[in-house]
Each structure stands twice: as structure tokens, then as C-alpha cells.
Protein backbone atom coordinates (compact mmCIF):
# COMPACT_ATOMS: atom_id res chain seq x y z
CA UNK A 1 -0.04 0.16 0.04
CA UNK A 2 1.64 3.11 -1.25
CA UNK A 3 -0.15 5.68 0.92
CA UNK A 4 -3.38 5.71 2.99
CA UNK A 5 -6.13 8.16 4.04
CA UNK A 6 -8.56 7.29 6.80
CA UNK A 7 -11.17 9.78 5.91
CA UNK A 8 -13.28 7.86 3.20
CA UNK A 9 -15.34 11.06 2.60
CA UNK A 10 -12.16 12.53 0.77
CA UNK A 11 -12.04 9.71 -1.52
CA UNK A 12 -12.23 11.04 -5.35
CA UNK A 13 -11.93 7.86 -7.25
CA UNK A 14 -12.09 4.31 -5.91
CA UNK A 15 -10.83 1.88 -8.67
CA UNK A 16 -10.35 -1.21 -6.31
CA UNK A 17 -8.49 -3.64 -6.60
CA UNK A 18 -5.84 -1.21 -8.23
CA UNK A 19 -5.96 2.06 -6.42
CA UNK A 20 -7.83 4.80 -4.64
CA UNK A 21 -7.34 8.63 -5.36
CA UNK A 22 -8.31 11.05 -2.55
CA UNK A 23 -9.19 14.59 -3.30
CA UNK A 24 -5.97 15.79 -1.49
CA UNK A 25 -3.92 14.12 -4.46
CA UNK A 26 -2.88 11.08 -2.24
CA UNK A 27 -3.06 7.67 -4.07
CA UNK A 28 -3.56 4.42 -2.31
CA UNK A 29 -2.41 1.37 -4.19
CA UNK A 30 -3.59 -2.16 -3.59
CA UNK A 31 -1.21 -4.97 -3.46
CA UNK A 32 -3.08 -8.12 -2.53
CA UNK A 33 -1.02 -10.70 -4.52
CA UNK A 34 1.93 -12.43 -3.02
CA UNK A 35 5.58 -11.06 -4.37
CA UNK A 36 4.62 -7.38 -4.90
CA UNK A 37 7.01 -5.89 -2.34
CA UNK A 38 10.29 -4.33 -3.44
CA UNK A 39 13.35 -6.56 -3.32
CA UNK A 40 17.17 -5.24 -3.92
CA UNK A 41 19.27 -6.26 -6.72
CA UNK A 42 21.62 -8.97 -6.23
CA UNK A 43 25.47 -9.57 -7.18
CA UNK A 44 24.64 -13.02 -8.20
CA UNK A 45 20.89 -14.43 -7.94
CA UNK A 46 21.21 -17.91 -6.15
CA UNK A 47 18.87 -19.60 -8.80
CA UNK A 48 20.21 -18.23 -12.10
CA UNK A 49 23.68 -16.68 -11.29
CA UNK A 50 22.34 -13.41 -13.06
CA UNK A 51 23.70 -10.11 -11.69
CA UNK A 52 21.65 -7.08 -11.25
CA UNK A 53 21.99 -3.42 -10.21
CA UNK A 54 19.80 -0.26 -10.12
CA UNK A 55 20.67 2.92 -11.98
CA UNK A 56 19.18 6.32 -12.45
CA UNK A 57 18.28 7.33 -16.12
CA UNK A 58 16.75 10.74 -15.62
CA UNK A 59 15.46 12.76 -12.55
CA UNK A 60 12.16 10.74 -13.18
CA UNK A 61 12.97 7.41 -14.57
CA UNK A 62 15.20 4.78 -13.04
CA UNK A 63 15.94 1.12 -13.99
CA UNK A 64 17.18 -2.33 -12.91
CA UNK A 65 20.10 -3.81 -15.16
CA UNK A 66 20.69 -7.37 -15.45
CA UNK A 67 23.68 -9.26 -16.55
CA UNK A 68 23.95 -13.04 -17.41
CA UNK A 69 26.37 -15.17 -15.36
CA UNK A 70 29.73 -15.88 -16.67
CA UNK A 71 29.54 -12.77 -19.10
CA UNK A 72 33.25 -12.27 -20.47
CA UNK A 73 34.80 -8.84 -20.03
CA UNK A 74 34.42 -7.99 -23.66
CA UNK A 75 31.40 -10.05 -24.63
CA UNK A 76 28.71 -8.44 -26.70
CA UNK A 77 24.97 -9.57 -25.94
CA UNK A 78 21.50 -8.78 -27.17
CA UNK A 79 19.95 -5.90 -25.49
CA UNK A 80 16.34 -6.02 -24.02
CA UNK A 81 14.63 -2.92 -22.79
CA UNK A 82 11.76 -4.24 -20.80
CA UNK A 83 8.51 -2.54 -19.40
CA UNK A 84 6.48 -4.01 -16.22
CA UNK A 85 2.76 -4.42 -16.17
CA UNK A 86 0.22 -3.07 -13.77
CA UNK A 87 -2.38 -1.12 -15.73
CA UNK A 88 -0.27 1.81 -15.81
CA UNK A 89 -1.21 2.51 -12.21
CA UNK A 90 0.72 -0.23 -9.92
CA UNK A 91 3.75 -2.14 -10.40
CA UNK A 92 7.45 -1.40 -10.37
CA UNK A 93 10.80 -2.71 -11.93
CA UNK A 94 11.95 -3.38 -8.25
CA UNK A 95 9.11 -5.69 -7.34
CA UNK A 96 9.97 -9.22 -6.45
CA UNK A 97 7.81 -10.54 -9.25
CA UNK A 98 9.41 -8.66 -11.94
CA UNK A 99 12.90 -9.09 -10.40
CA UNK A 100 12.35 -12.81 -10.38
CA UNK A 101 10.89 -13.10 -13.81
CA UNK A 102 13.76 -10.94 -15.30
CA UNK A 103 16.33 -13.18 -13.66
CA UNK A 104 15.04 -16.20 -15.41
CA UNK A 105 14.52 -14.51 -18.76
CA UNK A 106 17.99 -13.00 -18.90
CA UNK A 107 19.48 -16.40 -17.93
CA UNK A 108 17.65 -18.21 -20.59
CA UNK A 109 18.09 -15.28 -23.31
CA UNK A 110 21.66 -14.62 -22.45
CA UNK A 111 20.99 -10.99 -22.97
CA UNK A 112 21.55 -7.64 -21.15
CA UNK A 113 18.37 -6.49 -19.74
CA UNK A 114 16.99 -2.79 -18.64
CA UNK A 115 13.99 -3.07 -16.65
CA UNK A 116 12.31 0.47 -16.76
CA UNK A 117 10.90 1.75 -13.57
CA UNK A 118 8.52 4.59 -15.21
CA UNK A 119 6.15 6.91 -13.41
CA UNK A 120 2.65 5.85 -12.79
CA UNK A 121 -0.99 7.14 -13.38
CA UNK A 122 -2.94 8.68 -12.03
CA UNK A 123 -0.39 11.11 -10.56
CA UNK A 124 1.09 11.34 -14.15
CA UNK A 125 -0.85 11.06 -17.37
CA UNK A 126 -0.61 8.50 -20.08
CA UNK A 127 1.66 10.79 -22.34
CA UNK A 128 4.18 11.18 -19.36
CA UNK A 129 4.47 7.47 -19.08
CA UNK A 130 5.18 6.91 -22.65
CA UNK A 131 7.80 9.80 -22.64
CA UNK A 132 9.38 8.23 -19.66
CA UNK A 133 9.69 4.80 -21.54
CA UNK A 134 10.83 6.62 -24.57
CA UNK A 135 13.60 8.34 -22.75
CA UNK A 136 14.76 4.92 -21.36
CA UNK A 137 15.19 3.55 -24.89
CA UNK A 138 17.11 6.80 -25.88
CA UNK A 139 19.27 6.50 -22.98
CA UNK A 140 20.20 2.86 -23.92
CA UNK A 141 20.91 3.95 -27.50
CA UNK A 142 22.90 6.88 -26.34
CA UNK A 143 25.55 4.27 -25.13
CA UNK A 144 26.25 3.70 -28.80
CA UNK A 145 27.77 7.31 -29.30
CA UNK A 146 31.08 8.41 -27.99
CA UNK A 147 30.06 11.59 -26.34
CA UNK A 148 27.50 10.50 -23.90
CA UNK A 149 28.22 11.46 -20.30
CA UNK A 150 25.84 9.28 -18.37
CA UNK A 151 26.97 5.75 -19.36
CA UNK A 152 26.63 2.63 -17.52
CA UNK A 153 29.61 0.35 -17.93
CA UNK A 154 27.44 -2.97 -18.22
CA UNK A 155 25.47 -1.36 -21.40
CA UNK A 156 28.66 0.24 -22.76
CA UNK A 157 30.85 -2.98 -22.50
CA UNK A 158 28.27 -5.59 -23.37
CA UNK A 159 25.56 -4.30 -25.65
CA UNK A 160 25.41 -5.42 -29.20
CA UNK A 161 23.28 -2.52 -30.72
CA UNK A 162 22.50 -4.40 -33.79
CA UNK A 163 20.45 -6.53 -31.60
CA UNK A 164 18.25 -4.19 -29.62
CA UNK A 165 14.83 -5.59 -28.35
CA UNK A 166 12.19 -3.93 -26.49
CA UNK A 167 9.57 -6.07 -24.56
CA UNK A 168 6.78 -5.86 -21.84
CA UNK A 169 3.66 -7.49 -20.46
CA UNK A 170 0.20 -6.31 -19.95
CA UNK A 171 0.49 -2.57 -19.82
CA UNK A 172 4.02 -2.97 -20.63
CA UNK A 173 3.02 -4.74 -23.88
CA UNK A 174 0.92 -1.55 -24.59
CA UNK A 175 3.98 0.49 -24.00
CA UNK A 176 6.02 -1.63 -26.44
CA UNK A 177 3.41 -1.00 -29.10
CA UNK A 178 3.66 2.61 -28.66
CA UNK A 179 7.27 2.59 -28.52
CA UNK A 180 7.70 0.73 -31.79
CA UNK A 181 4.88 2.97 -33.33
CA UNK A 182 7.27 5.97 -32.33
CA UNK A 183 10.40 4.46 -33.65
CA UNK A 184 8.73 4.14 -36.86
CA UNK A 185 8.67 8.08 -37.41
CA UNK A 186 11.54 9.18 -35.00
CA UNK A 187 15.19 8.15 -34.88
CA UNK A 188 16.98 6.69 -31.90
CA UNK A 189 20.16 8.39 -30.82
CA UNK A 190 23.16 7.04 -32.99
CA UNK A 191 20.38 5.91 -35.59
CA UNK A 192 20.24 2.69 -33.52
CA UNK A 193 17.48 0.37 -34.76
CA UNK A 194 15.21 -1.77 -32.65
CA UNK A 195 15.53 -5.32 -34.07
CA UNK A 196 12.64 -7.06 -32.25
CA UNK A 197 9.60 -6.29 -30.06
CA UNK A 198 8.07 -8.73 -27.71
CA UNK A 199 4.46 -7.70 -26.70
CA UNK A 200 3.21 -10.25 -23.84
CA UNK A 201 -0.69 -10.04 -23.38
CA UNK A 202 -0.77 -6.40 -24.56
CA UNK A 203 -3.34 -4.07 -23.18
CA UNK A 204 -4.74 -3.30 -26.69
CA UNK A 205 -8.48 -2.62 -27.54
CA UNK A 206 -10.05 -3.81 -30.70
CA UNK A 207 -13.82 -3.17 -30.85
CA UNK A 208 -14.85 -6.21 -33.14
CA UNK A 209 -13.99 -8.31 -29.96
CA UNK A 210 -17.07 -9.45 -28.20
CA UNK A 211 -17.26 -7.91 -24.69
CA UNK A 212 -14.05 -5.99 -25.11
CA UNK A 213 -15.65 -2.93 -23.52
CA UNK A 214 -16.95 -4.48 -20.33
CA UNK A 215 -13.65 -5.77 -19.03
CA UNK A 216 -11.47 -4.33 -16.45
CA UNK A 217 -8.67 -3.23 -18.65
CA UNK A 218 -11.24 -1.17 -20.85
CA UNK A 219 -12.49 0.63 -17.63
CA UNK A 220 -8.95 1.25 -16.16
CA UNK A 221 -7.94 2.82 -19.62
CA UNK A 222 -10.89 5.18 -19.51
CA UNK A 223 -10.01 6.14 -15.95
CA UNK A 224 -6.50 7.33 -16.55
CA UNK A 225 -6.32 8.54 -20.07
CA UNK A 226 -7.28 12.13 -21.32
CA UNK A 227 -10.86 12.79 -22.00
CA UNK A 228 -10.10 13.11 -25.70
CA UNK A 229 -8.54 9.62 -25.81
CA UNK A 230 -11.21 7.81 -23.91
CA UNK A 231 -13.57 5.08 -25.67
CA UNK A 232 -12.21 2.54 -28.11
CA UNK A 233 -10.85 4.85 -30.73
CA UNK A 234 -7.48 6.07 -29.31
CA UNK A 235 -4.54 5.06 -31.41
CA UNK A 236 -2.72 4.60 -28.31
CA UNK A 237 -4.72 1.46 -27.40
CA UNK A 238 -6.51 0.65 -30.62
CA UNK A 239 -4.04 -0.42 -33.44
CA UNK A 240 -6.97 -0.77 -36.04
CA UNK A 241 -8.43 2.82 -35.38
CA UNK A 242 -8.80 4.96 -38.30
CA UNK A 243 -6.86 7.44 -36.33
CA UNK A 244 -4.06 5.27 -36.10
CA UNK A 245 -0.95 5.62 -38.31
CA UNK A 246 -0.32 2.69 -40.51
CA UNK A 247 0.94 -0.35 -38.83
CA UNK A 248 3.37 -0.73 -41.91
CA UNK A 249 5.54 1.75 -40.23
CA UNK A 250 6.30 -0.07 -37.04
CA UNK A 251 9.91 0.77 -36.14
CA UNK A 252 11.12 -2.73 -35.83
CA UNK A 253 12.15 -5.89 -37.89
CA UNK A 254 10.53 -8.68 -35.91
CA UNK A 255 7.54 -9.05 -33.71
CA UNK A 256 6.64 -11.80 -31.05
CA UNK A 257 3.12 -11.56 -29.64
CA UNK A 258 1.96 -14.00 -27.09
CA UNK A 259 -1.10 -14.35 -24.93
CA UNK A 260 -2.93 -16.85 -22.69
CA UNK A 261 -6.20 -18.87 -23.74
CA UNK A 262 -7.79 -17.96 -20.44
CA UNK A 263 -6.57 -14.28 -20.00
CA UNK A 264 -9.12 -12.64 -17.78
CA UNK A 265 -7.95 -8.99 -18.44
CA UNK A 266 -7.18 -8.89 -22.07
CA UNK A 267 -8.92 -11.57 -24.40
CA UNK A 268 -6.22 -13.68 -26.10
CA UNK A 269 -8.16 -12.91 -29.23
CA UNK A 270 -6.72 -9.11 -29.04
CA UNK A 271 -3.27 -10.32 -29.66
CA UNK A 272 -4.10 -12.56 -32.28
CA UNK A 273 -5.94 -9.84 -34.06
CA UNK A 274 -3.32 -7.50 -33.66
CA UNK A 275 -0.98 -9.83 -35.36
CA UNK A 276 -3.39 -10.10 -38.12
CA UNK A 277 -3.64 -6.34 -38.56
CA UNK A 278 0.27 -6.07 -38.88
CA UNK A 279 0.34 -8.78 -41.55
CA UNK A 280 -2.71 -6.99 -43.55
CA UNK A 281 -0.81 -3.56 -43.19
CA UNK A 282 2.04 -4.48 -45.49
CA UNK A 283 4.83 -4.28 -42.84
CA UNK A 284 7.62 -6.25 -44.12
CA UNK A 285 8.88 -7.70 -40.98
CA UNK A 286 8.56 -11.29 -39.24
CA UNK A 287 5.80 -11.99 -36.85
CA UNK A 288 5.66 -14.91 -34.34
CA UNK A 289 2.23 -15.20 -32.49
CA UNK A 290 1.46 -17.88 -29.73
CA UNK A 291 -1.50 -18.64 -27.61
CA UNK A 292 -0.69 -20.75 -24.51
CA UNK A 293 -3.52 -22.94 -23.87
CA UNK A 294 -4.91 -22.97 -20.45
CA UNK A 295 -3.19 -19.94 -19.28
CA UNK A 296 -4.13 -16.61 -17.80
CA UNK A 297 -3.00 -13.04 -18.01
CA UNK A 298 0.79 -12.63 -17.66
CA UNK A 299 1.20 -16.03 -16.04
CA UNK A 300 5.00 -16.41 -16.62
CA UNK A 301 5.84 -13.35 -14.51
CA UNK A 302 3.90 -14.65 -11.41
CA UNK A 303 5.69 -18.06 -11.43
CA UNK A 304 8.57 -18.20 -14.04
CA UNK A 305 9.37 -21.85 -12.99
CA UNK A 306 6.13 -23.34 -13.64
CA UNK A 307 6.09 -25.89 -16.98
CA UNK A 308 4.18 -23.34 -19.08
CA UNK A 309 6.19 -20.32 -17.78
CA UNK A 310 9.49 -22.31 -18.93
CA UNK A 311 8.10 -22.97 -22.29
CA UNK A 312 7.10 -19.37 -23.04
CA UNK A 313 10.43 -18.10 -21.56
CA UNK A 314 12.21 -20.41 -24.00
CA UNK A 315 10.14 -19.22 -26.82
CA UNK A 316 11.01 -15.51 -26.07
CA UNK A 317 14.65 -16.36 -25.59
CA UNK A 318 14.47 -18.14 -28.84
CA UNK A 319 13.26 -14.85 -30.51
CA UNK A 320 15.98 -12.88 -29.00
CA UNK A 321 18.74 -15.29 -29.78
CA UNK A 322 17.77 -16.09 -33.32
CA UNK A 323 20.30 -14.80 -35.84
């Protein structure tokens, strides 16, 4: 629980089980599931051997960096910029669930990862969140040029900038979508290119899907986005909106889209239809799309050692490692 206020008459917005906003500006967040407390980074994770540390990207954005076990001093690795889920209103790169998941994903993928801790709604609007996440990619890309001041040695020494990936789950999947849309029209520092994007259980909304407008994700989006972006027609959340720029301009060469058959927040059909829309747009990249039978929303983050989680992590790792 981030903050509290005992006077319920001062409540402005109550969106249980995510958050409660008070009229004085305080926000109370509800963390009822296990593993949602912050944990420190580790020099060597006991299960995976992955090392991690925390860094500041800017005054408002920080991140947790991950480096695989037995990385040689001059070894170059694929780079993954990762965005956590939580409906844009909860979650952190420093929570136990994210930390444990990234340890396993980095170990299996043999990549260096930057897990971004962006600002949250409702204190900050959705455009601020997207800008934080774009700033994080730009900071990573800045290591490619010689005159950058705020460099991290792990990224500088071990990053193969020809193999830059962005990935995220749930709200993080939505962020990835918006990042590659922006990368299609704006250059990264050093003209670094995003090779691949991983959209896990992405919070996207496609009106043709039955009951899409009755789910928690739809209601939450309409609580936190600007009035002008509410409903089902915002290009930030609806990739088939008439207002949306052509998907043929996506700023990456590969897409990996995954979802769960029993996803209770975002119907699995959303991810499938997104992949279909990208194919129809004329985008010339490669698309890999999978639906994991019997699984719920972002299941691999909650328990990365479960059989289906291991399967999905291996599929993601293969996507990252493929030449």
C-alpha cells in the first residue's frame, strides 16, 4: 500500500483492486497478491547466477539492469529494454515478481536487460508514462555514441546495438506497441534500430472483439487517459483505429506476440487480431504469434518456473537469440 487516508469522505476515485485517489492528491495502491514488495538487486542471483543493479536514467526514471552469469569482459550480448505491467497504475521494476521473472528471462536469453521503472497514473498522465519509456530507450541507445556522459559500464561494454529488443507484459505490452510506433517515425540516438519487439498479453483494444468494452482493462484505460482519448478509438490503445497511423511503419524488424487462452483481463483474441492487422498492413517484418493453452494473464511473470512459463520463456529467448 503506497499511501493511506482514513477519511473515506475524501475519496475522489475508488478503483479497487488497483488504486484509490483522494481529493488531496494522495494515491492508495492495493497490493493483495504475493510477491509485490520491492527487493534489492543482487550481485549473483542464487537460482540463475544473474547479476543486477539499479541505475538512474533521469530525475524521474530509473531502471534495474541485469547481466547473465559468466559474461566475459568483452562479450557483446543482445539488449532488452523491458516494461513491467500493472495497468499503468501499479507495479515497479523493483518488485519481487518482476525481479524474479527478469532473472530467469535474462538467464535463458543470455541478454543484457534494462527493466524500466516509469512513473505511474493517476499522478502522471499516459503521455508522461510513454515519454518516460521513450527516454529510457534513448538513454540505452546513447551508449552507442562516444560523447554520451551518463553511461553505464554494463551497457557500454556488453551491448550489441545491432540486436536491440523492447519487451513488456500487460500494460508493458501496450507501451512496447507505442514505442515501436514512435520508432517508426523518430530516430533513436546514433540511428540505432530496434530489431525486435515482444508484446506479452498487450493491453490493446479492438472493438470487433465481443465484450471488449466490459472488461477491467477497458474501464481502467478510461479512468487514466485524457478525455479526448477515452473510448475505443484512441490510436494509443486501438491498433486498428482509423486515427492510427499505418502499422506498416512499425519501427522494428521482428514481432513476438504472446497471450493466454484464459486471459481474464485482455482476451487472447486481441493479440491474435493485432498480429493479423500488422500482416495486412504491408509491414515487411517477421511475426511470431502464440497462444498458450489454459493460461491466464501474464502467468509467466507470477511463476517463471512453472512448466508453461518455462516454455514461454524459452520461446522468447529463442526469439531474442535467433540470428
